[in-house]
mmCIF file of C-alpha atoms and ligand atoms in Angstrom:
data_model
loop_
_atom_site.group_PDB
_atom_site.id
_atom_site.type_symbol
_atom_site.label_atom_id
_atom_site.label_comp_id
_atom_site.label_asym_id
_atom_site.label_seq_id
_atom_site.Cartn_x
_atom_site.Cartn_y
_atom_site.Cartn_z
ATOM 1 C CA MET A 1 -11.509 -27.522 -40.887
ATOM 2 C CA PRO A 2 -10.238 -24.697 -38.918
ATOM 3 C CA SER A 3 -8.342 -25.861 -36.000
ATOM 4 C CA TYR A 4 -7.390 -23.642 -32.873
ATOM 5 C CA PRO A 5 -4.844 -24.457 -30.103
ATOM 6 C CA VAL A 6 -6.096 -24.111 -26.725
ATOM 7 C CA LEU A 7 -4.225 -24.560 -23.021
ATOM 8 C CA LEU A 8 -6.312 -25.836 -20.678
ATOM 9 C CA ALA A 9 -5.421 -24.624 -16.796
ATOM 10 C CA SER A 10 -8.125 -26.081 -14.723
ATOM 11 C CA GLY A 11 -6.269 -25.597 -11.536
ATOM 12 C CA ASP A 12 -7.973 -26.333 -7.946
ATOM 13 C CA GLY A 13 -11.255 -26.514 -6.287
ATOM 14 C CA ILE A 14 -14.260 -26.061 -8.429
ATOM 15 C CA GLY A 15 -11.739 -25.144 -11.132
ATOM 16 C CA PRO A 16 -11.747 -28.402 -12.864
ATOM 17 C CA GLU A 17 -15.566 -29.031 -12.417
ATOM 18 C CA VAL A 18 -16.832 -25.794 -14.160
ATOM 19 C CA LEU A 19 -13.767 -26.188 -16.893
ATOM 20 C CA GLU A 20 -15.456 -29.427 -17.721
ATOM 21 C CA GLU A 21 -18.783 -27.784 -18.508
ATOM 22 C CA GLY A 22 -16.955 -25.225 -20.596
ATOM 23 C CA LEU A 23 -15.511 -28.072 -22.888
ATOM 24 C CA LYS A 24 -18.869 -29.553 -23.103
ATOM 25 C CA VAL A 25 -19.899 -26.014 -24.632
ATOM 26 C CA LEU A 26 -16.973 -25.859 -26.957
ATOM 27 C CA ASN A 27 -17.576 -29.640 -28.097
ATOM 28 C CA ALA A 28 -21.229 -28.591 -29.067
ATOM 29 C CA VAL A 29 -19.330 -25.454 -30.810
ATOM 30 C CA GLU A 30 -17.419 -27.877 -32.971
ATOM 31 C CA ARG A 31 -20.341 -30.008 -33.835
ATOM 32 C CA ARG A 32 -22.478 -27.026 -35.357
ATOM 33 C CA TYR A 33 -19.827 -24.977 -36.600
ATOM 34 C CA GLY A 34 -17.529 -27.448 -37.704
ATOM 35 C CA TYR A 35 -14.409 -25.980 -35.986
ATOM 36 C CA GLU A 36 -11.745 -27.818 -34.077
ATOM 37 C CA PHE A 37 -10.067 -27.182 -30.877
ATOM 38 C CA GLN A 38 -6.715 -28.854 -30.232
ATOM 39 C CA TYR A 39 -6.461 -29.079 -26.018
ATOM 40 C CA GLU A 40 -3.258 -29.197 -24.143
ATOM 41 C CA ASN A 41 -3.385 -29.633 -20.452
ATOM 42 C CA GLY A 42 -1.355 -27.268 -17.957
ATOM 43 C CA VAL A 43 -0.943 -28.093 -14.506
ATOM 44 C CA VAL A 44 -1.180 -24.618 -12.289
ATOM 45 C CA GLY A 45 -1.699 -23.718 -8.918
ATOM 46 C CA GLY A 46 -1.584 -25.981 -5.917
ATOM 47 C CA ALA A 47 -2.036 -28.993 -8.191
ATOM 48 C CA ALA A 48 1.586 -27.841 -9.834
ATOM 49 C CA ILE A 49 2.787 -27.091 -6.383
ATOM 50 C CA ASP A 50 1.764 -30.763 -5.161
ATOM 51 C CA GLN A 51 3.406 -32.332 -8.157
ATOM 52 C CA TYR A 52 6.182 -29.968 -9.298
ATOM 53 C CA GLY A 53 7.000 -27.913 -5.948
ATOM 54 C CA ILE A 54 5.953 -24.654 -7.945
ATOM 55 C CA ALA A 55 2.648 -23.255 -9.113
ATOM 56 C CA LEU A 56 3.442 -22.403 -12.880
ATOM 57 C CA GLN A 57 6.203 -24.257 -14.666
ATOM 58 C CA ASP A 58 8.275 -22.734 -17.421
ATOM 59 C CA GLU A 59 6.854 -25.361 -19.875
ATOM 60 C CA THR A 60 3.198 -24.524 -19.128
ATOM 61 C CA LEU A 61 4.015 -20.827 -19.732
ATOM 62 C CA GLU A 62 5.515 -21.874 -23.091
ATOM 63 C CA ALA A 63 2.678 -23.916 -23.813
ATOM 64 C CA ALA A 64 0.227 -21.040 -23.082
ATOM 65 C CA ALA A 65 2.222 -18.804 -25.324
ATOM 66 C CA ARG A 66 2.103 -21.219 -28.223
ATOM 67 C CA SER A 67 -1.859 -21.639 -27.799
ATOM 68 C CA ARG A 68 -4.120 -18.800 -29.170
ATOM 69 C CA ALA A 69 -6.011 -18.734 -25.880
ATOM 70 C CA VAL A 70 -5.931 -20.151 -22.048
ATOM 71 C CA LEU A 71 -9.208 -21.302 -20.414
ATOM 72 C CA PHE A 72 -8.522 -21.288 -16.895
ATOM 73 C CA GLY A 73 -10.281 -22.678 -14.201
ATOM 74 C CA ALA A 74 -9.265 -21.584 -10.434
ATOM 75 C CA VAL A 75 -6.496 -21.878 -8.234
ATOM 76 C CA GLY A 76 -5.926 -21.949 -4.425
ATOM 77 C CA GLY A 77 -7.494 -23.681 -1.201
ATOM 78 C CA PRO A 78 -6.630 -24.132 2.253
ATOM 79 C CA LYS A 79 -3.812 -26.663 1.793
ATOM 80 C CA TRP A 80 -1.656 -23.906 0.364
ATOM 81 C CA ASP A 81 -2.837 -21.143 2.296
ATOM 82 C CA ASP A 82 0.064 -20.828 4.706
ATOM 83 C CA PRO A 83 0.921 -17.060 4.790
ATOM 84 C CA GLN A 84 4.474 -17.550 5.467
ATOM 85 C CA ALA A 85 4.949 -19.804 2.342
ATOM 86 C CA SER A 86 6.823 -18.440 -0.510
ATOM 87 C CA ILE A 87 5.426 -20.461 -3.079
ATOM 88 C CA ARG A 88 1.443 -19.891 -3.775
ATOM 89 C CA PRO A 89 -1.106 -21.156 -6.015
ATOM 90 C CA GLU A 90 -1.824 -17.631 -6.924
ATOM 91 C CA GLN A 91 1.546 -17.059 -8.595
ATOM 92 C CA ALA A 92 0.316 -19.223 -11.591
ATOM 93 C CA ILE A 93 -2.019 -16.743 -12.150
ATOM 94 C CA LEU A 94 -0.018 -13.893 -11.925
ATOM 95 C CA GLY A 95 2.897 -15.352 -13.792
ATOM 96 C CA LEU A 96 0.540 -16.464 -16.735
ATOM 97 C CA ARG A 97 -0.936 -12.779 -16.843
ATOM 98 C CA LYS A 98 2.563 -11.032 -16.588
ATOM 99 C CA GLY A 99 4.562 -13.709 -18.857
ATOM 100 C CA LEU A 100 1.868 -13.441 -21.554
ATOM 101 C CA GLY A 101 1.787 -9.699 -21.333
ATOM 102 C CA LEU A 102 -2.207 -9.743 -20.535
ATOM 103 C CA PHE A 103 -2.335 -6.207 -19.214
ATOM 104 C CA ALA A 104 -6.204 -5.570 -19.938
ATOM 105 C CA ASN A 105 -8.878 -7.445 -17.940
ATOM 106 C CA ILE A 106 -12.085 -7.165 -19.128
ATOM 107 C CA ARG A 107 -15.024 -7.774 -16.584
ATOM 108 C CA PRO A 108 -18.567 -7.432 -18.086
ATOM 109 C CA VAL A 109 -21.072 -7.065 -15.477
ATOM 110 C CA ARG A 110 -24.378 -7.530 -16.808
ATOM 111 C CA VAL A 111 -27.527 -8.268 -14.400
ATOM 112 C CA ASN A 112 -29.951 -10.691 -16.131
ATOM 113 C CA PRO A 113 -33.421 -9.573 -16.145
ATOM 114 C CA LEU A 114 -34.299 -13.168 -15.067
ATOM 115 C CA LEU A 115 -32.142 -12.803 -11.875
ATOM 116 C CA LEU A 116 -32.978 -9.598 -10.363
ATOM 117 C CA GLY A 117 -34.561 -11.238 -7.543
ATOM 118 C CA ASP A 118 -31.338 -12.882 -6.805
ATOM 119 C CA SER A 119 -29.295 -10.071 -5.797
ATOM 120 C CA ALA A 120 -28.972 -8.470 -2.562
ATOM 121 C CA ILE A 121 -29.543 -5.354 -3.813
ATOM 122 C CA LYS A 122 -33.149 -3.705 -4.643
ATOM 123 C CA ARG A 123 -34.504 -4.499 -8.040
ATOM 124 C CA GLU A 124 -34.984 -0.949 -9.010
ATOM 125 C CA VAL A 125 -31.469 -0.135 -8.519
ATOM 126 C CA LEU A 126 -30.449 -3.130 -10.676
ATOM 127 C CA GLU A 127 -32.593 -2.620 -13.566
ATOM 128 C CA GLY A 128 -30.495 -1.844 -16.685
ATOM 129 C CA VAL A 129 -27.184 -2.575 -15.159
ATOM 130 C CA ASP A 130 -24.798 -2.967 -18.064
ATOM 131 C CA MET A 131 -21.113 -2.323 -17.592
ATOM 132 C CA ILE A 132 -17.924 -3.309 -18.261
ATOM 133 C CA VAL A 133 -14.958 -2.790 -15.688
ATOM 134 C CA VAL A 134 -11.425 -2.717 -17.452
ATOM 135 C CA ARG A 135 -8.681 -3.580 -14.684
ATOM 136 C CA GLU A 136 -5.267 -2.845 -15.616
ATOM 137 C CA LEU A 137 -3.698 -6.522 -15.004
ATOM 138 C CA THR A 138 0.370 -6.516 -15.088
ATOM 139 C CA GLY A 139 1.336 -3.601 -13.199
ATOM 140 C CA GLY A 140 0.568 -1.307 -9.994
ATOM 141 C CA ILE A 141 1.165 -2.583 -6.663
ATOM 142 C CA TYR A 142 0.741 -6.137 -7.557
ATOM 143 C CA PHE A 143 3.940 -6.152 -9.604
ATOM 144 C CA GLY A 144 5.888 -3.224 -8.382
ATOM 145 C CA LYS A 145 9.337 -3.698 -6.421
ATOM 146 C CA PRO A 146 10.562 -3.443 -3.808
ATOM 147 C CA GLN A 147 8.064 -6.200 -2.249
ATOM 148 C CA LYS A 148 9.463 -7.817 0.520
ATOM 149 C CA ARG A 149 9.361 -8.472 4.481
ATOM 150 C CA TRP A 150 12.148 -8.259 6.956
ATOM 151 C CA VAL A 151 12.910 -7.798 10.478
ATOM 152 C CA ASN A 152 14.654 -4.697 12.200
ATOM 153 C CA SER A 153 14.986 -3.495 15.499
ATOM 154 C CA ARG A 154 11.616 -2.259 15.694
ATOM 155 C CA GLY A 155 10.070 -5.623 14.753
ATOM 156 C CA ARG A 156 8.672 -7.222 11.608
ATOM 157 C CA GLN A 157 8.264 -4.696 8.575
ATOM 158 C CA ALA A 158 6.714 -5.366 5.016
ATOM 159 C CA VAL A 159 6.474 -3.250 1.782
ATOM 160 C CA ASP A 160 4.546 -3.063 -1.448
ATOM 161 C CA THR A 161 5.331 -0.829 -4.230
ATOM 162 C CA MET A 162 2.422 0.745 -6.156
ATOM 163 C CA ARG A 163 4.282 1.906 -9.404
ATOM 164 C CA TYR A 164 2.862 3.002 -13.068
ATOM 165 C CA SER A 165 4.446 4.041 -16.165
ATOM 166 C CA GLU A 166 3.007 6.190 -18.392
ATOM 167 C CA ARG A 167 3.033 3.671 -21.183
ATOM 168 C CA GLU A 168 1.191 1.118 -18.851
ATOM 169 C CA ILE A 169 -1.571 3.775 -18.182
ATOM 170 C CA GLU A 170 -1.813 4.841 -21.617
ATOM 171 C CA ARG A 171 -2.648 1.408 -23.166
ATOM 172 C CA ILE A 172 -5.086 0.551 -20.660
ATOM 173 C CA LEU A 173 -6.901 3.674 -20.663
ATOM 174 C CA ARG A 174 -6.881 3.361 -24.523
ATOM 175 C CA THR A 175 -8.411 0.044 -23.813
ATOM 176 C CA GLY A 176 -11.286 1.776 -22.132
ATOM 177 C CA PHE A 177 -11.663 4.479 -24.633
ATOM 178 C CA GLU A 178 -12.123 2.036 -27.337
ATOM 179 C CA LEU A 179 -14.570 -0.011 -25.745
ATOM 180 C CA ALA A 180 -16.501 3.089 -24.614
ATOM 181 C CA ARG A 181 -16.883 4.171 -28.179
ATOM 182 C CA GLY A 182 -18.536 0.732 -29.256
ATOM 183 C CA ARG A 183 -20.847 1.059 -26.407
ATOM 184 C CA ARG A 184 -22.682 4.006 -24.742
ATOM 185 C CA HIS A 185 -19.484 6.400 -24.968
ATOM 186 C CA LYS A 186 -18.933 7.056 -21.507
ATOM 187 C CA LEU A 187 -15.829 6.134 -19.430
ATOM 188 C CA THR A 188 -15.507 6.314 -15.628
ATOM 189 C CA SER A 189 -11.639 6.513 -14.856
ATOM 190 C CA VAL A 190 -11.136 5.308 -11.187
ATOM 191 C CA ASP A 191 -8.070 6.420 -9.188
ATOM 192 C CA LYS A 192 -7.261 7.925 -5.645
ATOM 193 C CA ALA A 193 -5.856 10.966 -6.963
ATOM 194 C CA ASN A 194 -6.505 13.036 -3.794
ATOM 195 C CA VAL A 195 -3.504 10.784 -2.182
ATOM 196 C CA LEU A 196 -1.604 8.846 -4.546
ATOM 197 C CA ASP A 197 1.051 9.635 -7.054
ATOM 198 C CA THR A 198 0.398 7.070 -9.461
ATOM 199 C CA SER A 199 -3.333 8.200 -9.798
ATOM 200 C CA ARG A 200 -2.373 11.712 -10.347
ATOM 201 C CA LEU A 201 -0.205 10.582 -13.078
ATOM 202 C CA TRP A 202 -3.355 8.277 -14.267
ATOM 203 C CA ARG A 203 -5.705 11.267 -14.472
ATOM 204 C CA GLU A 204 -3.344 13.566 -16.075
ATOM 205 C CA ILE A 205 -2.800 11.074 -19.149
ATOM 206 C CA ALA A 206 -6.693 10.256 -19.117
ATOM 207 C CA VAL A 207 -7.194 13.989 -19.667
ATOM 208 C CA GLU A 208 -4.490 14.081 -22.347
ATOM 209 C CA LEU A 209 -6.174 10.911 -24.425
ATOM 210 C CA SER A 210 -9.633 12.214 -23.904
ATOM 211 C CA GLU A 211 -8.713 14.705 -26.789
ATOM 212 C CA GLU A 212 -8.318 12.079 -29.173
ATOM 213 C CA TYR A 213 -11.805 10.588 -27.940
ATOM 214 C CA PRO A 214 -14.093 13.784 -28.384
ATOM 215 C CA ASP A 215 -16.960 11.365 -28.623
ATOM 216 C CA VAL A 216 -16.410 9.703 -25.401
ATOM 217 C CA GLU A 217 -17.428 11.461 -22.243
ATOM 218 C CA LEU A 218 -14.802 11.153 -19.419
ATOM 219 C CA GLU A 219 -15.451 11.400 -15.735
ATOM 220 C CA HIS A 220 -13.003 10.860 -12.798
ATOM 221 C CA VAL A 221 -14.343 9.276 -9.652
ATOM 222 C CA LEU A 222 -12.226 8.259 -6.260
ATOM 223 C CA VAL A 223 -12.123 4.917 -5.668
ATOM 224 C CA ASP A 224 -13.752 5.044 -2.385
ATOM 225 C CA ALA A 225 -16.944 7.016 -3.977
ATOM 226 C CA CYS A 226 -16.921 4.607 -6.929
ATOM 227 C CA SER A 227 -17.532 1.570 -4.192
ATOM 228 C CA MET A 228 -20.334 3.529 -2.997
ATOM 229 C CA HIS A 229 -21.833 4.428 -6.298
ATOM 230 C CA LEU A 230 -21.465 1.006 -7.648
ATOM 231 C CA ILE A 231 -24.243 0.288 -4.938
ATOM 232 C CA THR A 232 -26.417 3.100 -5.109
ATOM 233 C CA HIS A 233 -26.539 3.835 -8.968
ATOM 234 C CA PRO A 234 -24.863 1.160 -10.843
ATOM 235 C CA ASP A 235 -26.880 1.722 -13.847
ATOM 236 C CA THR A 236 -24.880 4.886 -14.725
ATOM 237 C CA PHE A 237 -21.877 3.144 -15.492
ATOM 238 C CA ASP A 238 -20.871 2.170 -19.102
ATOM 239 C CA VAL A 239 -17.205 1.593 -19.152
ATOM 240 C CA ILE A 240 -14.908 1.897 -16.017
ATOM 241 C CA VAL A 241 -11.224 1.698 -16.282
ATOM 242 C CA THR A 242 -8.904 1.452 -13.271
ATOM 243 C CA GLY A 243 -5.795 0.171 -11.602
ATOM 244 C CA ASN A 244 -4.795 -3.594 -10.755
ATOM 245 C CA MET A 245 -5.727 -3.285 -7.267
ATOM 246 C CA PHE A 246 -8.813 -1.031 -7.188
ATOM 247 C CA GLY A 247 -9.916 -3.178 -10.280
ATOM 248 C CA ASP A 248 -9.846 -6.283 -8.209
ATOM 249 C CA ILE A 249 -11.670 -5.032 -5.522
ATOM 250 C CA LEU A 250 -14.653 -3.215 -7.234
ATOM 251 C CA THR A 251 -15.180 -6.412 -9.494
ATOM 252 C CA ASP A 252 -15.669 -8.441 -6.559
ATOM 253 C CA GLU A 253 -18.368 -5.624 -5.431
ATOM 254 C CA ALA A 254 -20.006 -5.474 -8.867
ATOM 255 C CA SER A 255 -20.475 -9.123 -9.022
ATOM 256 C CA VAL A 256 -22.895 -8.743 -6.048
ATOM 257 C CA LEU A 257 -25.148 -6.705 -8.606
ATOM 258 C CA ALA A 258 -25.167 -9.747 -10.944
ATOM 259 C CA GLY A 259 -26.458 -11.995 -8.172
ATOM 260 C CA SER A 260 -23.761 -14.326 -7.811
ATOM 261 C CA MET A 261 -20.159 -14.507 -8.452
ATOM 262 C CA GLY A 262 -21.066 -17.795 -10.663
ATOM 263 C CA MET A 263 -22.225 -15.585 -13.323
ATOM 264 C CA LEU A 264 -19.234 -13.286 -13.955
ATOM 265 C CA PRO A 265 -16.753 -14.353 -16.814
ATOM 266 C CA SER A 266 -13.651 -12.386 -17.529
ATOM 267 C CA ALA A 267 -11.181 -11.914 -20.260
ATOM 268 C CA SER A 268 -7.769 -10.971 -19.878
ATOM 269 C CA LEU A 269 -6.133 -9.472 -22.829
ATOM 270 C CA GLY A 270 -2.467 -8.451 -24.628
ATOM 271 C CA ARG A 271 -1.516 -6.535 -27.618
ATOM 272 C CA ARG A 272 -4.223 -6.717 -30.424
ATOM 273 C CA ARG A 273 -3.571 -7.967 -33.916
ATOM 274 C CA ARG A 274 -5.182 -5.639 -36.438
ATOM 275 C CA ASN A 275 -8.141 -7.695 -36.737
ATOM 276 C CA GLY A 276 -8.667 -6.925 -32.907
ATOM 277 C CA THR A 277 -7.770 -10.616 -32.091
ATOM 278 C CA GLY A 278 -4.726 -11.952 -29.950
ATOM 279 C CA ILE A 279 -3.925 -14.480 -27.370
ATOM 280 C CA GLY A 280 -6.058 -14.273 -24.113
ATOM 281 C CA MET A 281 -6.651 -15.809 -20.837
ATOM 282 C CA TYR A 282 -10.151 -16.731 -20.133
ATOM 283 C CA GLU A 283 -11.577 -17.322 -16.622
ATOM 284 C CA PRO A 284 -14.376 -16.930 -14.311
ATOM 285 C CA ILE A 285 -14.105 -14.064 -11.638
ATOM 286 C CA HIS A 286 -14.984 -16.295 -8.794
ATOM 287 C CA GLY A 287 -11.885 -18.612 -7.026
ATOM 288 C CA SER A 288 -11.890 -21.981 -6.649
ATOM 289 C CA ALA A 289 -14.395 -22.388 -3.648
ATOM 290 C CA PRO A 290 -13.022 -25.064 -2.022
ATOM 291 C CA ASP A 291 -16.271 -25.328 0.431
ATOM 292 C CA ILE A 292 -18.282 -26.427 -2.414
ATOM 293 C CA ALA A 293 -15.503 -28.351 -4.211
ATOM 294 C CA GLY A 294 -16.321 -31.985 -5.332
ATOM 295 C CA LYS A 295 -20.158 -31.588 -4.403
ATOM 296 C CA GLY A 296 -21.238 -31.042 -8.022
ATOM 297 C CA ILE A 297 -23.089 -27.659 -7.194
ATOM 298 C CA ALA A 298 -20.809 -25.086 -8.690
ATOM 299 C CA ASN A 299 -22.397 -22.563 -11.153
ATOM 300 C CA PRO A 300 -20.613 -23.115 -14.540
ATOM 301 C CA ILE A 301 -22.153 -20.171 -16.385
ATOM 302 C CA ALA A 302 -19.336 -17.829 -15.262
ATOM 303 C CA MET A 303 -16.911 -20.418 -17.061
ATOM 304 C CA ILE A 304 -19.265 -21.098 -20.047
ATOM 305 C CA LEU A 305 -19.462 -17.152 -20.389
ATOM 306 C CA SER A 306 -15.765 -16.985 -20.226
ATOM 307 C CA VAL A 307 -15.485 -19.620 -23.206
ATOM 308 C CA ALA A 308 -17.878 -17.161 -25.182
ATOM 309 C CA LEU A 309 -15.395 -14.320 -24.415
ATOM 310 C CA MET A 310 -12.540 -16.586 -25.887
ATOM 311 C CA LEU A 311 -14.460 -17.323 -29.041
ATOM 312 C CA ARG A 312 -14.982 -13.544 -29.509
ATOM 313 C CA HIS A 313 -11.492 -12.054 -28.363
ATOM 314 C CA SER A 314 -9.127 -14.449 -29.443
ATOM 315 C CA LEU A 315 -10.594 -16.605 -32.148
ATOM 316 C CA ALA A 316 -12.691 -14.139 -33.830
ATOM 317 C CA LEU A 317 -15.617 -16.560 -33.749
ATOM 318 C CA GLU A 318 -18.455 -14.012 -32.893
ATOM 319 C CA GLU A 319 -21.310 -16.001 -34.305
ATOM 320 C CA ALA A 320 -20.399 -18.887 -31.938
ATOM 321 C CA ALA A 321 -19.957 -16.652 -29.006
ATOM 322 C CA VAL A 322 -23.451 -15.180 -29.297
ATOM 323 C CA ALA A 323 -24.660 -18.596 -29.559
ATOM 324 C CA VAL A 324 -23.027 -19.327 -26.418
ATOM 325 C CA GLU A 325 -24.365 -16.397 -24.639
ATOM 326 C CA GLN A 326 -27.804 -17.018 -26.148
ATOM 327 C CA ALA A 327 -27.852 -20.627 -24.960
ATOM 328 C CA VAL A 328 -27.221 -19.387 -21.320
ATOM 329 C CA ASP A 329 -30.095 -16.973 -21.602
ATOM 330 C CA ASP A 330 -32.242 -19.681 -22.867
ATOM 331 C CA VAL A 331 -31.613 -22.261 -20.171
ATOM 332 C CA LEU A 332 -31.851 -19.453 -17.672
ATOM 333 C CA SER A 333 -35.496 -18.289 -19.226
ATOM 334 C CA GLU A 334 -36.424 -21.991 -18.986
ATOM 335 C CA GLY A 335 -36.088 -21.718 -15.399
ATOM 336 C CA TYR A 336 -32.913 -23.882 -14.853
ATOM 337 C CA ARG A 337 -30.846 -22.710 -11.731
ATOM 338 C CA THR A 338 -27.953 -23.758 -9.884
ATOM 339 C CA VAL A 339 -28.115 -23.302 -5.955
ATOM 340 C CA ASP A 340 -26.273 -19.808 -5.773
ATOM 341 C CA ILE A 341 -29.161 -18.248 -8.338
ATOM 342 C CA GLN A 342 -32.007 -20.317 -6.820
ATOM 343 C CA ALA A 343 -34.274 -17.289 -5.690
ATOM 344 C CA GLY A 344 -37.892 -17.688 -6.920
ATOM 345 C CA ASP A 345 -39.165 -21.122 -7.975
ATOM 346 C CA GLY A 346 -36.388 -22.180 -10.441
ATOM 347 C CA ARG A 347 -35.799 -25.847 -11.316
ATOM 348 C CA ILE A 348 -32.473 -26.531 -9.425
ATOM 349 C CA VAL A 349 -29.818 -28.439 -11.159
ATOM 350 C CA ASP A 350 -26.291 -29.570 -10.790
ATOM 351 C CA THR A 351 -23.032 -28.312 -12.372
ATOM 352 C CA ALA A 352 -23.099 -30.815 -14.926
ATOM 353 C CA ARG A 353 -26.723 -30.699 -15.878
ATOM 354 C CA MET A 354 -26.464 -26.996 -15.960
ATOM 355 C CA GLY A 355 -23.372 -27.511 -18.703
ATOM 356 C CA THR A 356 -25.358 -30.091 -20.626
ATOM 357 C CA LEU A 357 -28.209 -28.122 -20.810
ATOM 358 C CA VAL A 358 -26.330 -25.034 -22.579
ATOM 359 C CA ALA A 359 -24.355 -27.402 -24.632
ATOM 360 C CA GLU A 360 -27.737 -28.769 -26.092
ATOM 361 C CA HIS A 361 -29.020 -25.350 -26.738
ATOM 362 C CA VAL A 362 -25.899 -24.485 -28.421
ATOM 363 C CA LEU A 363 -26.569 -27.448 -30.726
ATOM 364 C CA ALA A 364 -30.589 -26.557 -30.918
HETATM 365 C C1 IPM B 401 -8.790 -12.229 -9.610
HETATM 366 C C2 IPM B 401 -8.355 -12.891 -8.297
HETATM 367 C C3 IPM B 401 -6.727 -12.826 -8.449
HETATM 368 C C4 IPM B 401 -6.342 -11.587 -8.358
HETATM 369 C C5 IPM B 401 -5.933 -13.522 -7.368
HETATM 370 C C6 IPM B 401 -6.363 -14.860 -7.226
HETATM 371 C C7 IPM B 401 -4.422 -13.433 -7.569
HETATM 372 O O1 IPM B 401 -8.596 -12.201 -6.941
HETATM 373 O O2 IPM B 401 -8.399 -12.601 -10.577
HETATM 374 O O3 IPM B 401 -9.443 -11.209 -9.048
HETATM 375 O O4 IPM B 401 -6.177 -10.660 -7.248
HETATM 376 O O5 IPM B 401 -5.984 -10.794 -9.224
HETATM 377 MN MN1 MN B 402 -10.093 -10.789 -7.162
#
């Protein structure tokens, strides 16, 4: 029986609640296809700060590196939110991304036709929205040095550094070009080349690489304009490729298109083997949502769709991935909704029931 080691890092807030539903769905995949997933648990984020004094232990990173994939819930919460603190829950996520070399963050944004009425955006604008945002994940202003605070005679000072090397830019742009090739052949490179040198280098390399991808139409859009186009004509995007911070901001914005952050999965990928697979970390794009934690109302679909991405991108189990995605669509078309996607007259279910319904459809 094929067996796959997976590290579970459930984290804080609603992280453990939604991850549990992801596991229900994986159990259904095991039963239907005869695979076996071997789980190891890693304590991360605020939970790890409480238990060990740091957000990510070396042992956890090592366990992640030994596994085929990491399923990550969410981290953070008011308890650990002191802006002065040098130890922060987010260090777990950043440490795993950097430590595992997961430089490419893939965030697909699809608007399910059944949920057109749930978005704050008009139906006509949303029809046909189907894009993938490729966000660079281990460079840029998130990791550039120096990053520090200090005090001098003029008061408190702080610096963050946006830095990109040619190598970092090239590999993420290639990820974008390759993905566009398998889709509608359009790549939008987003930068701030009218102000930033990192962006001018980014644009230059994009133009150079485009010679190797003559079948892909490359366009450059400034990040401020892009944030507007995402709302005015989101259907014109196919693949967007951008740097770490721009991608962070634009994907929260793009999630509004899908009706709820509770719908959007993500995959963070490093170098691929020749068959296209490799280690990855899979997580919903939403955070730990401390305001609704423990209430059983969180939408587990983003986590469940992240499980599907894991099956596809790290385990090469495409058939199972499609079955999970289809199961989600089926449950939604039967009218089941969590509260965040409740526009219209859907049948409201809680987190656990939504997970069970999807798992049942995987088996059906
Ligand atoms: C995300 C999150 C993280 C990020 C935080 C939690 C560090 O917002 O995955 O989008 O900024 O990358
Ligand atoms: Mn974010």
